[in-house]
Tab-separated table of C-alpha atoms in Angstrom:
chain	number	residue	atom	x	y	z
A	62	MET	CA	-69.719	7.983	18.471
A	63	ARG	CA	-73.323	9.072	18.319
A	64	TRP	CA	-73.918	8.720	14.768
A	65	ALA	CA	-72.120	5.433	14.663
A	66	LEU	CA	-74.744	3.899	17.220
A	67	VAL	CA	-77.264	5.541	15.032
A	68	LYS	CA	-76.426	3.536	12.000
A	69	VAL	CA	-75.729	0.318	13.906
A	70	SER	CA	-79.337	0.552	14.980
A	71	LEU	CA	-80.829	1.495	11.853
A	72	ALA	CA	-79.119	-1.331	10.333
A	73	VAL	CA	-80.038	-3.837	12.937
A	74	THR	CA	-83.749	-2.668	13.018
A	75	ALA	CA	-83.884	-2.712	9.004
A	76	MET	CA	-82.624	-6.437	8.983
A	77	VAL	CA	-85.038	-7.284	11.574
A	78	VAL	CA	-87.964	-5.848	10.135
A	79	VAL	CA	-86.835	-7.460	6.275
A	80	ALA	CA	-86.676	-10.781	8.038
A	81	PHE	CA	-90.001	-10.686	9.704
A	82	ALA	CA	-91.827	-8.458	7.350
A	83	VAL	CA	-91.407	-10.362	4.130
A	84	PRO	CA	-92.054	-13.658	5.321
A	85	LEU	CA	-95.200	-12.295	6.923
A	86	GLY	CA	-96.266	-10.886	3.287
A	87	LEU	CA	-95.910	-13.891	1.517
A	88	VAL	CA	-98.021	-15.676	4.277
A	89	ILE	CA	-100.684	-12.958	4.071
A	90	LYS	CA	-100.508	-13.323	0.200
A	91	GLU	CA	-100.678	-17.148	0.487
A	92	MET	CA	-103.870	-16.754	2.659
A	93	ALA	CA	-105.312	-14.536	0.263
A	94	ARG	CA	-104.905	-17.260	-2.499
A	95	ASP	CA	-106.358	-20.040	-0.436
A	96	ARG	CA	-109.203	-17.803	0.711
A	97	ALA	CA	-110.315	-17.026	-2.708
A	98	PHE	CA	-110.097	-20.707	-4.084
A	99	SER	CA	-111.583	-22.258	-1.034
A	100	SER	CA	-114.553	-20.159	-1.692
A	101	ALA	CA	-114.572	-21.119	-5.341
A	102	GLU	CA	-114.677	-24.750	-4.156
A	103	ARG	CA	-117.891	-23.908	-2.053
A	104	TRP	CA	-119.738	-22.237	-5.068
A	105	ALA	CA	-118.422	-25.425	-7.138
A	106	ALA	CA	-119.632	-27.804	-4.670
A	107	THR	CA	-123.373	-26.292	-4.845
A	108	ILE	CA	-123.801	-27.576	-8.266
A	109	GLY	CA	-123.105	-31.088	-7.233
A	110	PRO	CA	-126.337	-32.266	-6.173
A	111	THR	CA	-127.925	-31.164	-8.923
A	112	LEU	CA	-125.519	-33.190	-11.463
A	113	SER	CA	-126.016	-36.103	-9.443
A	114	ILE	CA	-129.661	-36.064	-10.071
A	115	THR	CA	-129.861	-34.562	-14.031
A	116	THR	CA	-127.958	-33.354	-16.654
A	117	ASP	CA	-130.938	-31.667	-18.321
A	118	SER	CA	-129.457	-28.251	-19.663
A	119	ASP	CA	-132.522	-26.013	-18.089
A	120	SER	CA	-132.094	-27.538	-14.722
A	121	LEU	CA	-128.538	-26.844	-14.533
A	122	ASP	CA	-128.733	-23.589	-15.729
A	123	ARG	CA	-131.313	-22.810	-13.127
A	124	ALA	CA	-129.158	-24.249	-10.528
A	125	VAL	CA	-126.151	-22.423	-11.735
A	126	GLN	CA	-128.154	-19.117	-11.796
A	127	THR	CA	-129.007	-19.611	-8.283
A	128	THR	CA	-125.419	-18.763	-7.311
A	129	GLU	CA	-123.470	-15.740	-6.948
A	130	VAL	CA	-120.759	-16.411	-9.232
A	131	GLY	CA	-123.216	-17.841	-11.579
A	132	ILE	CA	-125.330	-14.321	-11.705
A	133	GLU	CA	-121.959	-12.839	-12.370
A	134	GLY	CA	-121.072	-15.136	-15.139
A	135	ARG	CA	-117.971	-16.958	-13.714
A	136	MET	CA	-119.367	-20.444	-13.392
A	137	ALA	CA	-119.550	-23.186	-16.262
A	138	VAL	CA	-120.634	-26.805	-16.047
A	139	HIS	CA	-118.963	-29.117	-18.551
A	140	VAL	CA	-121.009	-32.375	-19.253
A	141	PRO	CA	-119.402	-35.001	-21.462
A	142	ALA	CA	-121.891	-37.067	-23.824
A	143	SER	CA	-123.599	-39.964	-22.311
A	144	GLY	CA	-122.497	-42.533	-24.568
A	145	GLU	CA	-125.821	-42.841	-26.148
A	146	ARG	CA	-126.168	-42.685	-30.022
A	147	GLY	CA	-127.045	-38.939	-30.803
A	148	SER	CA	-126.003	-37.460	-27.544
A	149	ALA	CA	-123.746	-34.494	-27.169
A	150	PRO	CA	-121.310	-32.728	-24.623
A	151	LEU	CA	-123.350	-30.086	-22.527
A	152	GLU	CA	-121.565	-26.807	-21.578
A	153	ILE	CA	-123.697	-24.531	-19.312
A	154	GLY	CA	-121.815	-20.959	-19.240
A	155	ARG	CA	-118.958	-19.271	-20.232
A	156	ARG	CA	-115.781	-21.720	-20.442
A	157	ARG	CA	-112.261	-20.206	-20.024
A	158	ALA	CA	-110.241	-23.303	-19.186
A	159	ALA	CA	-108.431	-24.910	-22.005
A	160	GLN	CA	-110.142	-28.334	-23.081
A	161	GLN	CA	-106.861	-30.276	-22.433
A	162	ASP	CA	-107.226	-28.825	-18.638
A	163	LEU	CA	-110.588	-30.294	-18.694
A	164	GLU	CA	-109.686	-33.391	-20.032
A	165	THR	CA	-106.645	-33.811	-17.394
A	166	THR	CA	-108.915	-32.871	-14.426
A	167	ARG	CA	-111.574	-35.882	-15.680
A	168	ARG	CA	-108.791	-38.312	-15.763
A	169	ILE	CA	-107.077	-37.186	-12.315
A	170	GLY	CA	-110.489	-37.039	-10.605
A	171	ARG	CA	-109.558	-34.239	-8.157
A	172	ALA	CA	-110.118	-30.714	-8.326
A	173	SER	CA	-107.233	-28.628	-10.262
A	174	ILE	CA	-106.461	-24.771	-11.114
A	175	SER	CA	-105.736	-23.530	-14.105
A	176	GLU	CA	-104.291	-20.319	-15.338
A	177	VAL	CA	-106.446	-18.247	-17.596
A	178	SER	CA	-106.798	-14.891	-19.152
A	179	GLY	CA	-107.676	-12.284	-16.315
A	180	GLY	CA	-106.959	-15.010	-13.416
A	181	PHE	CA	-107.664	-18.305	-12.422
A	182	ALA	CA	-110.269	-21.182	-13.235
A	183	LEU	CA	-110.776	-23.360	-10.306
A	184	LEU	CA	-112.033	-27.239	-11.929
A	185	GLN	CA	-113.734	-29.563	-9.766
A	186	PRO	CA	-114.684	-32.817	-11.125
A	187	THR	CA	-118.546	-34.174	-10.071
A	188	ALA	CA	-119.562	-37.839	-11.121
A	189	VAL	CA	-123.266	-37.455	-12.796
A	190	ALA	CA	-125.931	-40.323	-13.476
A	191	SER	CA	-124.457	-41.911	-16.524
A	192	GLY	CA	-121.152	-42.837	-14.698
A	193	LYS	CA	-119.431	-40.018	-16.635
A	194	ILE	CA	-117.402	-37.363	-14.997
A	195	ALA	CA	-118.792	-33.515	-15.304
A	196	VAL	CA	-116.566	-30.675	-14.639
A	197	VAL	CA	-117.640	-27.437	-12.735
A	198	GLU	CA	-115.600	-24.399	-13.390
A	199	VAL	CA	-115.201	-21.618	-11.328
A	200	PHE	CA	-113.471	-18.256	-12.482
A	201	VAL	CA	-111.488	-16.810	-9.661
A	202	PRO	CA	-110.404	-13.241	-10.844
A	203	GLU	CA	-107.000	-12.109	-10.160
A	204	ASP	CA	-108.111	-9.327	-8.073
A	205	ASP	CA	-109.826	-11.934	-5.633
A	206	VAL	CA	-106.501	-14.111	-5.484
A	207	SER	CA	-104.709	-10.744	-4.259
A	208	ASN	CA	-107.325	-9.068	-2.412
A	209	GLY	CA	-106.141	-7.263	0.755
A	210	VAL	CA	-102.592	-8.426	0.036
A	211	ALA	CA	-101.467	-4.480	-1.124
A	212	THR	CA	-103.114	-3.313	1.980
A	213	ALA	CA	-101.473	-5.750	4.305
A	214	TRP	CA	-98.014	-5.148	2.683
A	215	LEU	CA	-98.786	-1.322	3.337
A	216	VAL	CA	-99.576	-2.070	6.964
A	217	LEU	CA	-96.339	-4.136	7.265
A	218	ALA	CA	-94.176	-1.331	5.610
A	219	GLY	CA	-95.792	1.323	7.755
A	220	VAL	CA	-95.197	-0.693	10.921
A	221	GLY	CA	-91.377	-1.438	9.894
A	222	ILE	CA	-91.050	2.389	9.189
A	223	ALA	CA	-92.423	2.995	12.408
A	224	LEU	CA	-89.974	0.607	13.952
A	225	ILE	CA	-86.888	1.760	12.237
A	226	VAL	CA	-87.835	5.344	13.362
A	227	GLY	CA	-88.499	4.686	16.857
A	228	SER	CA	-85.273	2.932	16.793
A	229	VAL	CA	-83.332	5.434	15.462
A	230	ALA	CA	-84.824	7.807	17.823
A	231	VAL	CA	-84.250	5.857	20.866
A	232	ALA	CA	-80.599	5.353	19.703
A	233	ASP	CA	-80.047	9.023	19.320
A	234	ARG	CA	-81.218	9.744	22.715
A	235	LEU	CA	-79.006	7.161	23.846
A	236	GLY	CA	-76.278	8.092	22.064
A	237	VAL	CA	-76.713	11.746	23.274
A	238	ARG	CA	-76.710	10.437	26.789
A	239	MET	CA	-73.424	8.924	26.281
A	240	VAL	CA	-71.771	11.529	23.909
A	241	GLN	CA	-72.524	14.491	25.906
A	242	PRO	CA	-70.914	13.590	29.152
A	243	ALA	CA	-67.963	12.090	27.202
A	244	GLN	CA	-67.961	15.544	25.299
A	245	ARG	CA	-68.104	17.589	28.419
A	246	LEU	CA	-65.281	15.295	29.851
A	247	ALA	CA	-63.071	15.853	26.946
A	248	GLY	CA	-63.834	19.932	27.114
A	249	ALA	CA	-63.283	20.065	30.631
A	250	ALA	CA	-59.958	18.203	30.157
A	251	HIS	CA	-58.849	20.603	27.418
A	252	ASP	CA	-60.144	23.482	29.606
A	253	LEU	CA	-58.080	22.346	32.487
A	254	GLY	CA	-55.205	22.091	30.284
A	255	GLU	CA	-55.029	25.655	28.946
A	256	GLY	CA	-55.272	27.106	32.493
A	257	ARG	CA	-59.091	27.276	33.306
A	258	LEU	CA	-58.845	25.817	36.841
A	259	GLY	CA	-62.238	26.185	37.802
A	260	VAL	CA	-63.924	24.033	35.325
A	261	ARG	CA	-65.608	20.828	36.485
A	262	VAL	CA	-67.643	18.071	34.905
A	263	PRO	CA	-71.279	17.571	36.185
A	264	GLU	CA	-71.371	13.964	37.597
A	265	GLU	CA	-73.949	12.379	35.180
A	266	GLY	CA	-74.412	9.890	32.272
A	267	PRO	CA	-73.876	5.863	32.450
A	268	THR	CA	-72.301	4.638	35.367
A	269	GLU	CA	-68.858	4.581	33.706
A	270	LEU	CA	-68.837	8.148	32.452
A	271	ARG	CA	-70.172	9.168	35.846
A	272	SER	CA	-67.121	7.280	37.479
A	273	ALA	CA	-64.738	9.306	34.908
A	274	ALA	CA	-66.422	12.429	35.838
A	275	VAL	CA	-65.743	12.131	39.757
A	276	ALA	CA	-62.221	10.886	38.805
A	277	PHE	CA	-61.819	14.010	36.869
A	278	ASN	CA	-63.183	16.577	39.081
A	279	SER	CA	-61.186	14.948	41.941
A	280	MET	CA	-57.964	15.023	40.110
A	281	ALA	CA	-58.869	18.840	39.136
A	282	ASP	CA	-59.527	19.711	42.806
A	283	GLN	CA	-56.098	18.142	43.720
A	284	VAL	CA	-54.480	20.253	41.016
A	285	VAL	CA	-56.020	23.469	42.014
A	286	GLN	CA	-54.771	22.897	45.585
A	287	LEU	CA	-51.383	21.951	44.700
A	288	LEU	CA	-51.278	25.336	42.793
A	289	ALA	CA	-52.796	27.069	45.303
A	290	ASN	CA	-50.628	26.014	48.063
A	291	GLU	CA	-47.876	26.606	45.731
A	292	ARG	CA	-48.356	30.129	45.031
A	293	GLU	CA	-49.463	30.862	48.730
A	294	LEU	CA	-46.139	29.388	49.999
A	295	ALA	CA	-44.406	31.404	47.259
A	296	ALA	CA	-46.603	34.944	48.248
A	297	ASP	CA	-46.026	33.881	51.963
A	298	LEU	CA	-42.081	33.244	51.692
A	299	SER	CA	-41.577	36.204	49.711
A	300	HIS	CA	-43.381	38.615	51.732
A	301	ARG	CA	-41.720	37.245	54.884
A	302	LEU	CA	-38.625	38.950	53.247
A	303	ARG	CA	-40.242	42.387	53.394
A	304	THR	CA	-39.818	42.299	57.418
A	305	PRO	CA	-35.671	41.864	57.289
A	306	LEU	CA	-35.852	44.249	54.112
A	307	THR	CA	-37.451	46.816	56.203
A	308	VAL	CA	-34.868	46.430	58.876
A	309	LEU	CA	-32.002	46.478	56.311
A	310	ARG	CA	-33.258	49.558	54.856
A	311	LEU	CA	-33.716	51.240	57.929
A	312	ASN	CA	-29.931	50.097	58.939
A	313	ALA	CA	-28.674	51.047	55.723
A	314	ALA	CA	-30.241	54.681	55.669
A	315	SER	CA	-27.931	55.004	59.019
A	316	LEU	CA	-24.827	54.334	57.357
A	317	GLY	CA	-24.242	57.938	56.242
A	318	GLU	CA	-22.701	58.955	52.809
A	319	GLY	CA	-20.347	57.392	50.581
A	320	PRO	CA	-20.148	55.008	47.853
A	321	ALA	CA	-20.573	51.726	50.067
A	322	ALA	CA	-23.581	53.266	51.972
A	323	GLU	CA	-25.243	54.291	48.337
A	324	GLN	CA	-24.472	50.680	46.982
A	325	THR	CA	-26.134	49.284	50.064
A	326	ARG	CA	-29.142	51.594	49.496
A	327	ALA	CA	-29.499	50.653	45.678
A	328	ALA	CA	-28.794	46.922	46.438
A	329	VAL	CA	-31.347	47.159	49.158
A	330	GLU	CA	-34.198	48.838	47.096
A	331	GLN	CA	-33.128	46.874	44.050
A	332	LEU	CA	-33.937	43.707	46.345
A	333	GLU	CA	-36.899	44.989	47.690
A	334	ARG	CA	-38.411	45.966	43.892
A	335	GLU	CA	-37.682	42.165	43.111
A	336	VAL	CA	-39.385	40.625	46.180
A	337	ASP	CA	-42.480	43.021	45.159
A	338	THR	CA	-42.414	41.644	41.599
A	339	ILE	CA	-42.485	37.900	43.212
A	340	ILE	CA	-45.375	38.848	45.580
A	341	ARG	CA	-47.530	40.577	43.067
A	342	THR	CA	-47.110	37.727	40.785
A	343	ALA	CA	-47.926	35.236	43.190
A	344	ARG	CA	-51.225	37.028	44.421
A	345	ASP	CA	-52.135	37.587	40.670
A	346	GLN	CA	-51.805	33.751	40.009
A	347	ARG	CA	-53.224	32.574	43.166
A	348	SER	CA	-56.610	34.818	42.602
A	349	GLN	CA	-57.085	32.292	39.427
A	350	THR	CA	-57.462	29.573	42.165
A	351	GLN	CA	-59.531	31.254	44.665
A	352	GLY	CA	-62.650	30.627	42.899
A	353	ALA	CA	-61.870	27.068	42.557
A	354	VAL	CA	-60.860	26.189	46.240
A	355	GLY	CA	-63.186	26.844	48.672
A	356	ALA	CA	-61.670	27.602	52.301
A	357	GLY	CA	-64.346	24.924	53.389
A	358	PRO	CA	-66.593	25.209	57.069
A	359	GLY	CA	-64.699	26.291	59.949
A	360	ALA	CA	-61.627	27.793	57.940
A	361	GLY	CA	-60.010	30.805	59.405
A	362	CYS	CA	-57.625	31.811	62.607
A	363	ASP	CA	-57.506	33.489	65.777
A	364	VAL	CA	-57.151	37.248	64.996
A	365	SER	CA	-55.742	37.919	68.730
A	366	GLU	CA	-53.165	35.369	68.407
A	367	VAL	CA	-52.027	36.517	65.196
A	368	VAL	CA	-51.888	40.086	66.108
A	369	ARG	CA	-49.911	39.251	69.163
A	370	GLU	CA	-47.402	37.187	67.448
A	371	ARG	CA	-46.731	39.554	64.828
A	372	MET	CA	-46.550	42.319	67.359
A	373	ASP	CA	-44.013	40.359	69.322
A	374	PHE	CA	-41.827	40.554	66.067
A	375	TRP	CA	-42.387	44.011	65.138
A	376	SER	CA	-41.669	45.039	68.839
A	377	ALA	CA	-38.169	44.471	69.072
A	378	LEU	CA	-37.444	46.781	65.919
A	379	ALA	CA	-39.755	49.344	67.436
A	380	GLU	CA	-37.783	49.146	71.032
A	381	ASP	CA	-34.608	49.761	68.643
A	382	GLU	CA	-36.033	52.766	66.811
A	383	GLY	CA	-37.652	54.218	70.168
A	384	ARG	CA	-41.107	53.704	69.061
A	385	LYS	CA	-44.036	53.730	71.558
A	386	VAL	CA	-46.167	50.632	70.923
A	387	ARG	CA	-49.854	50.084	72.175
A	388	LEU	CA	-51.866	47.048	71.877
A	389	ALA	CA	-55.567	46.458	72.814
A	390	GLY	CA	-58.412	44.242	72.151
A	391	VAL	CA	-56.552	40.855	72.127
A	392	GLU	CA	-57.032	39.346	75.374
A	393	ARG	CA	-59.700	36.865	74.277
A	394	PRO	CA	-60.060	34.532	71.135
A	395	VAL	CA	-61.573	36.155	68.154
A	396	ARG	CA	-62.252	33.934	65.514
A	397	ILE	CA	-62.146	35.204	61.691
A	398	PRO	CA	-62.805	33.352	58.406
A	399	VAL	CA	-59.437	34.632	57.002
A	400	ALA	CA	-56.422	31.981	56.483
A	401	ARG	CA	-53.800	32.662	59.254
A	402	PRO	CA	-51.012	33.248	56.407
A	403	GLU	CA	-53.366	35.838	54.786
A	404	LEU	CA	-53.691	37.892	58.046
A	405	ALA	CA	-50.067	37.724	59.071
A	406	ALA	CA	-49.173	38.839	55.772
A	407	ALA	CA	-51.826	41.995	56.030
A	408	LEU	CA	-50.474	42.842	59.420
A	409	ASP	CA	-46.902	42.721	58.031
A	410	ALA	CA	-47.467	44.860	55.267
A	411	LEU	CA	-49.205	47.612	57.416
A	412	LEU	CA	-46.881	47.542	60.279
A	413	GLY	CA	-43.768	47.590	57.698
A	414	ASN	CA	-45.526	50.701	56.153
A	415	VAL	CA	-45.510	52.179	59.489
A	416	PHE	CA	-41.721	51.643	59.726
A	417	ARG	CA	-41.146	52.761	56.093
A	418	HIS	CA	-43.250	55.907	55.902
A	419	THR	CA	-43.174	57.531	59.408
A	420	PRO	CA	-40.187	59.031	61.022
A	421	VAL	CA	-37.887	56.860	63.818
A	422	GLY	CA	-39.578	57.347	66.914
A	423	THR	CA	-43.255	57.736	65.852
A	424	ALA	CA	-45.708	55.430	68.272
A	425	PHE	CA	-48.061	53.449	66.319
A	426	SER	CA	-50.870	50.977	68.094
A	427	VAL	CA	-52.860	48.263	66.810
A	428	ASP	CA	-56.539	47.670	68.384
A	429	VAL	CA	-59.133	44.622	67.852
A	430	HIS	CA	-62.707	45.310	68.166
A	431	ASN	CA	-64.858	42.201	68.514
A	432	GLY	CA	-68.686	42.559	67.477
A	433	ASP	CA	-71.484	39.746	66.736
A	434	ASP	CA	-71.101	40.108	63.079
A	435	ALA	CA	-67.724	41.802	62.479
A	436	VAL	CA	-64.200	42.494	63.701
A	437	ILE	CA	-62.404	45.392	63.288
A	438	VAL	CA	-58.486	45.520	63.345
A	439	LEU	CA	-57.408	49.333	63.292
A	440	VAL	CA	-53.845	49.906	62.791
A	441	SER	CA	-52.861	53.653	63.774
A	442	ASP	CA	-49.608	55.722	63.692
A	443	ALA	CA	-48.646	59.298	64.477
A	444	GLY	CA	-46.748	59.739	61.627
A	445	PRO	CA	-47.662	62.483	58.717
A	446	GLY	CA	-50.360	60.792	57.044
A	447	ILE	CA	-51.087	60.109	53.567
A	448	SER	CA	-51.906	62.726	51.198
A	449	ASP	CA	-54.713	60.807	49.199
A	450	PRO	CA	-56.184	58.109	51.044
A	451	GLN	CA	-58.295	56.993	48.266
A	452	ALA	CA	-55.412	56.698	46.033
A	453	ALA	CA	-53.620	54.680	48.313
A	454	LEU	CA	-56.407	51.817	48.355
A	455	VAL	CA	-56.122	51.557	44.381
A	456	ARG	CA	-53.688	48.718	43.446
A	457	GLY	CA	-50.443	50.042	42.257
A	458	ASN	CA	-50.635	53.711	43.871
A	459	SER	CA	-48.948	54.723	46.760
A	460	GLY	CA	-51.238	57.458	47.615
A	461	GLY	CA	-48.517	59.996	47.337
A	462	ARG	CA	-45.723	58.258	49.300
A	463	ASP	CA	-42.449	57.898	47.800
A	464	GLY	CA	-40.688	54.442	47.596
A	465	SER	CA	-43.977	52.445	47.831
A	466	THR	CA	-45.704	49.984	45.608
A	467	GLY	CA	-49.160	50.169	47.056
A	468	LEU	CA	-48.956	46.217	47.113
A	469	GLY	CA	-49.274	45.934	50.711
A	470	LEU	CA	-52.540	47.737	51.339
A	471	ASP	CA	-53.864	45.850	48.134
A	472	ILE	CA	-52.918	42.522	50.140
A	473	VAL	CA	-55.042	44.199	53.250
A	474	ARG	CA	-57.903	44.715	50.734
A	475	ARG	CA	-58.091	41.422	49.305
A	476	VAL	CA	-58.062	39.952	52.903
A	477	ALA	CA	-61.323	42.369	54.153
A	478	GLU	CA	-62.900	42.221	50.587
A	479	SER	CA	-62.641	38.182	51.034
A	480	THR	CA	-65.004	38.268	53.994
A	481	GLY	CA	-67.473	40.796	52.998
A	482	GLY	CA	-65.741	43.810	54.641
A	483	ASP	CA	-63.590	46.762	53.541
A	484	VAL	CA	-60.482	48.593	54.206
A	485	ARG	CA	-60.795	52.533	55.070
A	486	ILE	CA	-57.778	55.054	55.581
A	487	GLY	CA	-58.399	57.761	57.724
A	488	HIS	CA	-57.181	60.387	60.425
A	489	SER	CA	-56.111	58.361	63.567
A	490	VAL	CA	-56.495	59.742	67.234
A	491	LEU	CA	-52.682	59.727	67.163
A	492	GLY	CA	-52.456	62.566	64.593
A	493	GLY	CA	-51.449	60.075	61.740
A	494	THR	CA	-52.974	57.571	59.427
A	495	GLU	CA	-55.442	55.120	60.730
A	496	VAL	CA	-56.270	52.320	58.592
A	497	ARG	CA	-59.349	50.342	59.147
A	498	ILE	CA	-59.771	46.363	58.312
A	499	TRP	CA	-63.607	45.662	58.489
A	500	ILE	CA	-63.779	41.851	58.527
A	501	GLY	CA	-67.305	40.362	58.011
A	502	LEU	CA	-68.112	37.088	60.072
A	503	GLY	CA	-70.799	35.899	57.631
A	504	LEU	CA	-68.619	33.186	56.404
A	505	ASP	CA	-68.160	31.978	59.867
A	506	GLY	CA	-70.660	30.964	61.705
A	507	ARG	CA	-69.192	29.318	64.792
A	508	ARG	CA	-69.527	31.754	67.553
A	509	THR	CA	-68.693	31.010	71.144
A	510	ALA	CA	-69.647	32.903	74.413
A	511	GLY	CA	-65.992	33.548	74.821
A	512	ASP	CA	-65.862	35.209	71.432
A	513	ARG	CA	-68.396	37.599	72.286
A	514	GLY	CA	-66.665	39.146	75.644
A	515	GLY	CA	-65.122	41.942	73.806
A	516	HIS	CA	-66.891	45.206	72.326
A	517	ARG	CA	-70.290	44.824	71.215
A	518	LEU	CA	-70.364	46.015	67.425
A	519	GLY	CA	-73.749	46.376	65.527
A	520	ARG	CA	-73.770	46.072	61.884
A	521	ARG	CA	-74.224	49.662	60.481
A	522	LYS	CA	-74.596	51.392	57.215
A	523	ARG	CA	-71.061	52.179	55.750
A	524	GLY	CA	-70.037	56.290	56.667
A	525	THR	CA	-70.560	57.494	60.341
A	526	GLY	CA	-73.190	56.662	62.621
A	527	ALA	CA	-74.397	55.063	65.921
A	528	GLY	CA	-72.777	51.819	66.564
A	529	LYS	CA	-68.960	52.935	65.345
A	530	PRO	CA	-65.845	53.129	67.887
A	531	ALA	CA	-64.849	56.409	68.631
A	532	ALA	CA	-61.443	55.755	66.425
A	533	ASP	CA	-63.334	54.576	63.743
A	534	ALA	CA	-65.848	57.537	63.560
A	535	LYS	CA	-62.687	59.537	62.393
A	536	LEU	CA	-62.354	57.527	59.032
């Protein structure tokens, strides 16, 4: 398209230049010719007064020599015989025109131009005292007739070339301005079709292309949002299965021995593996869209409300197993920049691990500490602990615990890191494992007076030091 526009511009400009330059050049040539012959007529007219007075050879020769063309030998005077006996024609200067042309000029009685060797001869008839017609001949060289024409043609050619080059340059810039946005739009559509969901098009260029870019970006946002919602739903629904699966697994463990019991436990384990695979796939795919879909101002949830809700759910199972539960720090609303399903999934993962990897009757607690720039959620238990806390935070590792995929802790880590926080595993005051989720509040600037009514936590360097809660100091 760009080169097509350049070719069209080149053709149109060239036609315009030819249409104007050629006639103008011909006019300039004709003007130069008229100028040369007009000058010759003026010189010929200077001899007229002398011819009207005398036809004396010496007098005419002196008159001719007083002119510039006469001095240059380009003027001649042809006086016919007077008709008296013994009179003869008189010629002053060099004759270049043919005798026939002289006779024709005398007969028609007006100036004429004849072509001669090396140029042209202007023949000007003039009446003399004897009543005859003398002819004044002025030679006009070819160079005088075309004087300045070549220069004018060169100037016209230069102007024409400059116009053509300028029009091509302008057309090229216009073509780039039109083609580049179109190419970017086509490339973005190709990238989006290949799965690169974060691609967007700058809204620039002509009005039509800007409108197309706006429509494309809106479409891409909708596609990304739909995919994100779908994957979020798949991950959320799959992870919700983990809770009843945990109950099933614990109940299956109490079935005793026997083929039916073993088959039930094997089926539960197989189902857990399948659910883990679904969750892992859904979250891996969802991570591709996180850079393209922002949470938006004010997005998040009330951590106290979510913790109370999830603890209400797990409390029934804890009561069945004789587990002592403690909940603290959830009396007031605490807003965090984490979506409600994300936080619920992280809490279910941690509480599910408590039920799966600690003996029946093991106590656990959930504490929420609210500070000005961060919120800390502590999930502690009185179980045997984790042999390798650092390895447990690596995706796919179990940290030394049998039957764990490490997916739950990876979910928790993603939630914390999405806010600029982190996750740490240490020894709890209950004697077992303590998982600390540090959730930064930098992405959510809307803090109310009620929000700050809890614990006051100052932002501090990573590691132990002033400003930590007592439980956090053990991490």
